[in-house]
PDB file of C-alpha atoms in Angstrom:
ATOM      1  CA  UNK I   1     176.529 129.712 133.072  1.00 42.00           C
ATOM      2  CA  UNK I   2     174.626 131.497 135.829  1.00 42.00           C
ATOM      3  CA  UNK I   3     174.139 133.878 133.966  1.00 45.00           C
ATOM      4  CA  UNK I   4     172.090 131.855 131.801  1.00 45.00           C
ATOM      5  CA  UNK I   5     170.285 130.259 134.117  1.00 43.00           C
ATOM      6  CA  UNK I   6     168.635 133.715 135.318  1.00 40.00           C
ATOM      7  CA  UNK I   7     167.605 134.723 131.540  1.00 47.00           C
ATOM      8  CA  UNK I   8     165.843 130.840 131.595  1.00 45.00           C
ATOM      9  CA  UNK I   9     163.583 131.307 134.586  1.00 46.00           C
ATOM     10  CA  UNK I  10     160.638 133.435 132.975  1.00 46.00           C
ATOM     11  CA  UNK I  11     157.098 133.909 135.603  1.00 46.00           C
ATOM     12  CA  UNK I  12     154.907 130.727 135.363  1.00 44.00           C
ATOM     13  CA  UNK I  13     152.401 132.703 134.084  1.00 45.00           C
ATOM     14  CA  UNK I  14     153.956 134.709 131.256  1.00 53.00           C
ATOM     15  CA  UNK I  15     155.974 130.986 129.900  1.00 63.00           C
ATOM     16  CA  UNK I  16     153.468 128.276 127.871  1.00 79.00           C
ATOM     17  CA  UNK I  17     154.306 124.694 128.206  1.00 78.00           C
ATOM     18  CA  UNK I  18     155.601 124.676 124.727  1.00 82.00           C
ATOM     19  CA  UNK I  19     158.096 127.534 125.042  1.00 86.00           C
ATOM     20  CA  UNK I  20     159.811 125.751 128.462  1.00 84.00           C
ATOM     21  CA  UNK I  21     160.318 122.482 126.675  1.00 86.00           C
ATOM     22  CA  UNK I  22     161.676 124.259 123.828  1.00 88.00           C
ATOM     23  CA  UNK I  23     164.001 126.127 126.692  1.00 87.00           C
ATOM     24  CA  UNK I  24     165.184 123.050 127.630  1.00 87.00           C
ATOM     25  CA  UNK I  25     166.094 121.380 124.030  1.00 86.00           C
ATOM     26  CA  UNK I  26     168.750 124.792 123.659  1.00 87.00           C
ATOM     27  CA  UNK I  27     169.823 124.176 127.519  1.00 86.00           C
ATOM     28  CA  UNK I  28     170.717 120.782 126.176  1.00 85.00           C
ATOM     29  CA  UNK I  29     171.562 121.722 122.657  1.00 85.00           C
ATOM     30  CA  UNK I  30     173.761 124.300 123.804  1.00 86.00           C
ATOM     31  CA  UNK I  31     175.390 122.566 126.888  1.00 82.00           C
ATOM     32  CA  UNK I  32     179.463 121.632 127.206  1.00 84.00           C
ATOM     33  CA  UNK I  33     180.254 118.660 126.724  1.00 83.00           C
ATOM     34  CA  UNK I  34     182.658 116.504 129.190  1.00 82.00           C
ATOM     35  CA  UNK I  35     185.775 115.975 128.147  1.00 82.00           C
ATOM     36  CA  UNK I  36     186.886 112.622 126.774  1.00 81.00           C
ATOM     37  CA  UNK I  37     182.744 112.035 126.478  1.00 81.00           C
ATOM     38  CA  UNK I  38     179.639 112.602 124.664  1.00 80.00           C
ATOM     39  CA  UNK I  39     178.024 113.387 127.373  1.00 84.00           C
ATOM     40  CA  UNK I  40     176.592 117.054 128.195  1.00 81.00           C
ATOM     41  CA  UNK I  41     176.907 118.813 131.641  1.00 83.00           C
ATOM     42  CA  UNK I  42     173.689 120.590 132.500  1.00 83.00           C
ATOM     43  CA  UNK I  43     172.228 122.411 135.528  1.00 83.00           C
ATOM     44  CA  UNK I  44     170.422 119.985 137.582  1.00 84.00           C
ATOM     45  CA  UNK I  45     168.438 123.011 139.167  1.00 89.00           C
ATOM     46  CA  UNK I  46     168.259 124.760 136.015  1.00 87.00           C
ATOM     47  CA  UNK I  47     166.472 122.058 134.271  1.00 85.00           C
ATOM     48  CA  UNK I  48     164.274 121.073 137.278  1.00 89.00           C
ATOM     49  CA  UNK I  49     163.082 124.448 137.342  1.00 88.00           C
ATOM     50  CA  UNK I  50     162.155 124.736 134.447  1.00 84.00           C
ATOM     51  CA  UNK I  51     160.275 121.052 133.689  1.00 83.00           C
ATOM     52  CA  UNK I  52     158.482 122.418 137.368  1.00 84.00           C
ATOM     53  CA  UNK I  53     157.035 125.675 135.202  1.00 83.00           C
ATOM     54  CA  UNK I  54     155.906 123.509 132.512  1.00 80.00           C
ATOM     55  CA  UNK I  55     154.616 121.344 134.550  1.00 79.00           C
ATOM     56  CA  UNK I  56     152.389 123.888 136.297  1.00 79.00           C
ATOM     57  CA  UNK I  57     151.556 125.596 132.526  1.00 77.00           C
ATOM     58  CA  UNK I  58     150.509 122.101 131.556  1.00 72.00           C
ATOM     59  CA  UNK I  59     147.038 121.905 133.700  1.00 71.00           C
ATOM     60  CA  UNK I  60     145.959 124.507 132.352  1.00 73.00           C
ATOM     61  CA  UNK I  61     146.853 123.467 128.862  1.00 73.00           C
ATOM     62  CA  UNK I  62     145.111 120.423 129.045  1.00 78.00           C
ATOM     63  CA  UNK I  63     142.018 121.698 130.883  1.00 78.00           C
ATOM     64  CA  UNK I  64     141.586 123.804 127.926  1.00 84.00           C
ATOM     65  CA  UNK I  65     142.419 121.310 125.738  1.00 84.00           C
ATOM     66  CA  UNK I  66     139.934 119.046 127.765  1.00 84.00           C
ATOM     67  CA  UNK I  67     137.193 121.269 127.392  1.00 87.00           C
ATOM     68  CA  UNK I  68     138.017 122.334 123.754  1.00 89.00           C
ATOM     69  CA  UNK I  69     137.568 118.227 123.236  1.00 89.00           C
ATOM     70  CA  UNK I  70     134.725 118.377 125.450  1.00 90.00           C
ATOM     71  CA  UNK I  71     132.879 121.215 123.143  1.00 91.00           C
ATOM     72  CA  UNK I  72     134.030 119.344 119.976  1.00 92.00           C
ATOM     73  CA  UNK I  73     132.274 116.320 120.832  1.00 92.00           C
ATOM     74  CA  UNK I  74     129.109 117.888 122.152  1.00 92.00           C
ATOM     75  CA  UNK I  75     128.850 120.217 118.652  1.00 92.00           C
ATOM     76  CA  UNK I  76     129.952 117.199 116.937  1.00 92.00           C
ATOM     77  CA  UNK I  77     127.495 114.946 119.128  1.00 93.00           C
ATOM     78  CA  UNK I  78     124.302 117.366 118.791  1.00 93.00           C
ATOM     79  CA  UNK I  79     124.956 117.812 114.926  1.00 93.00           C
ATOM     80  CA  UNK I  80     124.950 114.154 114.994  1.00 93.00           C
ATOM     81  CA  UNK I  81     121.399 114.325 116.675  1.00 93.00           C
ATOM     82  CA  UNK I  82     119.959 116.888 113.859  1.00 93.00           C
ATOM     83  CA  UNK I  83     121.436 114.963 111.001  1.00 93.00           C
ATOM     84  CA  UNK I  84     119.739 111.705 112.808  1.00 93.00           C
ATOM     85  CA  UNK I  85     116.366 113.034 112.497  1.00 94.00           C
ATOM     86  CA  UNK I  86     116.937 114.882 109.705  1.00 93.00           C
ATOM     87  CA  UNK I  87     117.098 111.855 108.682  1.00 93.00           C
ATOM     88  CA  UNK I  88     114.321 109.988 110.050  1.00 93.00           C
ATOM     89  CA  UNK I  89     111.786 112.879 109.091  1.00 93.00           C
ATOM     90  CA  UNK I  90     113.662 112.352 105.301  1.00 92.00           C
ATOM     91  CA  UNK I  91     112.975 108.830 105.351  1.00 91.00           C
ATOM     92  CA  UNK I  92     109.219 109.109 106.727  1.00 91.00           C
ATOM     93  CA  UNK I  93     108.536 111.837 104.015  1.00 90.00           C
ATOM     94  CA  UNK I  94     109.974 109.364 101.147  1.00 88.00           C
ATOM     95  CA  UNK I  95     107.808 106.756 102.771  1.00 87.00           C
ATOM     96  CA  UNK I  96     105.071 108.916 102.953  1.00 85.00           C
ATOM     97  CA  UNK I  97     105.289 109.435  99.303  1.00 85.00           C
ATOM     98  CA  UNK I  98     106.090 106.120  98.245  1.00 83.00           C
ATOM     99  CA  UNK I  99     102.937 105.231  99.685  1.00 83.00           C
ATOM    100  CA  UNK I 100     100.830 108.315  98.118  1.00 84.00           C
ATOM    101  CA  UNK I 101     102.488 107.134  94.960  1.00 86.00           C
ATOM    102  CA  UNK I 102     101.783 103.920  95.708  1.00 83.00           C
ATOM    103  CA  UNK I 103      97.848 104.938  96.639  1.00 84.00           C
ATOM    104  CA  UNK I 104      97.462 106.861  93.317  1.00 85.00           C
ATOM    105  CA  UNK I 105      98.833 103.621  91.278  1.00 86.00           C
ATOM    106  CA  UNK I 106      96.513 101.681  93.058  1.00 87.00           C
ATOM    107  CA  UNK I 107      93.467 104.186  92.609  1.00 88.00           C
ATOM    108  CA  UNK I 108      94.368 104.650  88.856  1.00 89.00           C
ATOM    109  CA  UNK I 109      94.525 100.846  88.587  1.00 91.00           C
ATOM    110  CA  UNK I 110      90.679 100.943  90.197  1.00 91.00           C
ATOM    111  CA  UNK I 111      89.666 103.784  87.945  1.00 92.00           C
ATOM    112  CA  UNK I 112      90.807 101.580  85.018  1.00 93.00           C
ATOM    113  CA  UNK I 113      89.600  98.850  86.030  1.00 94.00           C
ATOM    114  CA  UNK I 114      85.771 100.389  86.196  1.00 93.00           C
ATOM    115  CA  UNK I 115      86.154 102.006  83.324  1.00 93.00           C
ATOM    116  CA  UNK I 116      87.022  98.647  81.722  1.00 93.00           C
ATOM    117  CA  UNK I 117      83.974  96.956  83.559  1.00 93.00           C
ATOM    118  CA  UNK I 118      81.518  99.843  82.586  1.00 93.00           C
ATOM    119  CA  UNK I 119      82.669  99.868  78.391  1.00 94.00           C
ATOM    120  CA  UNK I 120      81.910  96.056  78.763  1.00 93.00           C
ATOM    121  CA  UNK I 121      78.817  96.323  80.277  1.00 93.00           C
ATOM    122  CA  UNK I 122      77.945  99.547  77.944  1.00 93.00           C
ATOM    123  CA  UNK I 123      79.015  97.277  74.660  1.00 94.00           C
ATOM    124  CA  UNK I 124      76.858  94.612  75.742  1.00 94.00           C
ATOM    125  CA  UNK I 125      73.903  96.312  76.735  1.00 93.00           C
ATOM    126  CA  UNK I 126      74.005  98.158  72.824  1.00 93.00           C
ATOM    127  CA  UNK I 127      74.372  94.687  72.032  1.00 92.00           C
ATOM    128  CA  UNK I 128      71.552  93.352  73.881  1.00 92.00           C
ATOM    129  CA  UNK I 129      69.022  96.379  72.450  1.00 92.00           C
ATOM    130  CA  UNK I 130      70.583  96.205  68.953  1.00 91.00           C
ATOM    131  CA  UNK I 131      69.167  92.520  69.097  1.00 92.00           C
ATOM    132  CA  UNK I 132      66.128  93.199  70.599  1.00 92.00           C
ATOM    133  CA  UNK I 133      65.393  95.708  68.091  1.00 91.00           C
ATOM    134  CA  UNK I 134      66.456  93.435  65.551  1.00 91.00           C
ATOM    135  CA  UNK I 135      64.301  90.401  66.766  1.00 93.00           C
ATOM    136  CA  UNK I 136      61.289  93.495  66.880  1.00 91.00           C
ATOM    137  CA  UNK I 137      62.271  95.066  63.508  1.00 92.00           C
ATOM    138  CA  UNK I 138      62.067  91.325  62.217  1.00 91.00           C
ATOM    139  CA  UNK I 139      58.792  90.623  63.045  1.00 92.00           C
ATOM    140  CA  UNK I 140      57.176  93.945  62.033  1.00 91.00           C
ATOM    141  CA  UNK I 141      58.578  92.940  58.644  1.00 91.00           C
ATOM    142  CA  UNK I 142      56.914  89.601  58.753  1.00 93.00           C
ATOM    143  CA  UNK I 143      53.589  91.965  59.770  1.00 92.00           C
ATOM    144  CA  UNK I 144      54.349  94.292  56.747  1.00 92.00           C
ATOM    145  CA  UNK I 145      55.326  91.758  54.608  1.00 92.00           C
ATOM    146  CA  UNK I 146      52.048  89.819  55.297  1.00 93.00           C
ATOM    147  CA  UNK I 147      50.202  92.907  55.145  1.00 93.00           C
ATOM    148  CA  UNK I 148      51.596  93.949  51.952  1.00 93.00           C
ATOM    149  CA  UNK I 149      50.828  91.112  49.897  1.00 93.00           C
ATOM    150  CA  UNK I 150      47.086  91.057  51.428  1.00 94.00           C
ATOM    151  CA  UNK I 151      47.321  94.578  50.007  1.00 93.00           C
ATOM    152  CA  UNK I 152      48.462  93.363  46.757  1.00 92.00           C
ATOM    153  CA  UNK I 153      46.411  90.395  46.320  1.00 92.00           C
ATOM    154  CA  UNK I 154      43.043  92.926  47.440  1.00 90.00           C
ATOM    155  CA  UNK I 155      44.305  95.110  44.532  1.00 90.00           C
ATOM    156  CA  UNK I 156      44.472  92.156  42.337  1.00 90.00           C
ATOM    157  CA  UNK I 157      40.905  90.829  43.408  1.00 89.00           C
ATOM    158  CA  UNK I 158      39.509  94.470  42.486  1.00 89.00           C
ATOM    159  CA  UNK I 159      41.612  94.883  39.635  1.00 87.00           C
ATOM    160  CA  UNK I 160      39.837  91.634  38.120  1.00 84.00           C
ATOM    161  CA  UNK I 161      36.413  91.906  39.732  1.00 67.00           C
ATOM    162  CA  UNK I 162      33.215  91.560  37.496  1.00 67.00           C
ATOM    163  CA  UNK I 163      31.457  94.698  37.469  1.00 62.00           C
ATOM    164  CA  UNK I 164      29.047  95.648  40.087  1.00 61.00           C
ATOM    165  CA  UNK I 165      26.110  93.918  38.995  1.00 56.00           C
ATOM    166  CA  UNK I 166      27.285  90.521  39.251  1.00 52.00           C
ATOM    167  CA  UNK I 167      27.964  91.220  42.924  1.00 53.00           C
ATOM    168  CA  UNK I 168      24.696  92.112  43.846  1.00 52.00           C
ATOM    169  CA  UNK I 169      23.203  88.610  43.335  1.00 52.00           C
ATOM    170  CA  UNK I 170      26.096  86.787  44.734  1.00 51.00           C
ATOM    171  CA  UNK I 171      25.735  89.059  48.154  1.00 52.00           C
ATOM    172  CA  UNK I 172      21.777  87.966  48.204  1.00 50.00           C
ATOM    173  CA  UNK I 173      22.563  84.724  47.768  1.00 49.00           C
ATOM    174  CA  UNK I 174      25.406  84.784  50.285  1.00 49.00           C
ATOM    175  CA  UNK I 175      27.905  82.454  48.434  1.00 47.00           C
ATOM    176  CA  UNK I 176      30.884  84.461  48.004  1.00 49.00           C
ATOM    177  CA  UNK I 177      33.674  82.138  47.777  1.00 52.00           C
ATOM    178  CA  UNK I 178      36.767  84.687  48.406  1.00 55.00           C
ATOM    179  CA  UNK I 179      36.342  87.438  50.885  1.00 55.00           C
ATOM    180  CA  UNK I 180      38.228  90.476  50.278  1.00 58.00           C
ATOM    181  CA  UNK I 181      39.766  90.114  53.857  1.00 60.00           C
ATOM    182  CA  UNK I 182      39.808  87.470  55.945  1.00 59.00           C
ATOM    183  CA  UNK I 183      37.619  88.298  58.369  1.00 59.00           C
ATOM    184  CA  UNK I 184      35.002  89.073  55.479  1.00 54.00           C
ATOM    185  CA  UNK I 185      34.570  85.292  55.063  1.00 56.00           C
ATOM    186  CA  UNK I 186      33.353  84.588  58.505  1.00 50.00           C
TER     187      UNK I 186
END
């Protein structure tokens, strides 16, 4: 058994925490038991001895372990950060171009809306001069119209007018009943 006991005790620095408790489950493992009894006889010393090694491997252990917990939440803590405004500058671009989209709707919807406004006001300004010219058109016709049978009934007159002679007297006497124009019977 002493014998044993000097193979267990290994330098503090060369044994890890997890290698002296697994030196003390075989210590145990491996112990006699007492006669008449389930219970195992261990070295006290031994045992101590070793739990004191582990103990003194175990600061270190968990100071690394501390910091390695540390360093995990600070990476995981700073990606955190960049994914945050990541995500903020992602949701001010969408905005951004929510409301550009939402601009050009609004200008298209203003371009329509004047081109609407200036067809309507085009349509009823042909309107307006096709009526105007109509009302004008109208009464040139009554002119030509007028005109045109004063033409005809002058060509009539002449067509049926005594000859020459006849006129002569009348002229001297100044009794022509029917001018050939208007204005020749004033």
């Amino acid at each position: 058994m002493t014998d044993q006991y000097l193979e267990v005790e290994e330098p503090a620095a060369e044994a890890s925490t997890e290698n002296l408790i697994h030196q003390v489950l075989e210590i145990v493992a491996t112990a006699k038991s007492m006669p008449l009894s389930s219970s195992a006889i261990v070295s006290r010393d031994e045992i101590t001895s070793i739990l004191q090694a582990a103990l003194e491997c175990l600061p270190d252990e968990l100071r690394q372990a501390r910091w390695l917990l540390r360093e995990r939440e600070e990476f995981l803590a700073e990606r955190g950060r960049e994914a945050e405004a990541l995500m903020d500058e992602v949701r001010a671009q969408a905005e951004r171009m929510v409301q550009r989209t939402e601009i050009v709707r609004q200008a298209n919807a203003v371009a329509q809306r004047i081109l609407d406004d200036a067809n309507d006001e085009a349509r009823t300004m042909r309107h307006e001069a096709e009526d105007f010219c109509d009302q004008k058109l109208a009464g040139m016709e009554i002119v030509l119209d007028r005109l045109t049978r004063t033409v005809q009934s002058g060509r009539a007159r002449l067509a049926a007018a005594p000859p020459a002679e006849s006129e002569a007297p009348a002229e001297a006497a100044g009794t022509e009943e029917d001018g050939f124009f208007d204005q020749d019977l004033s």
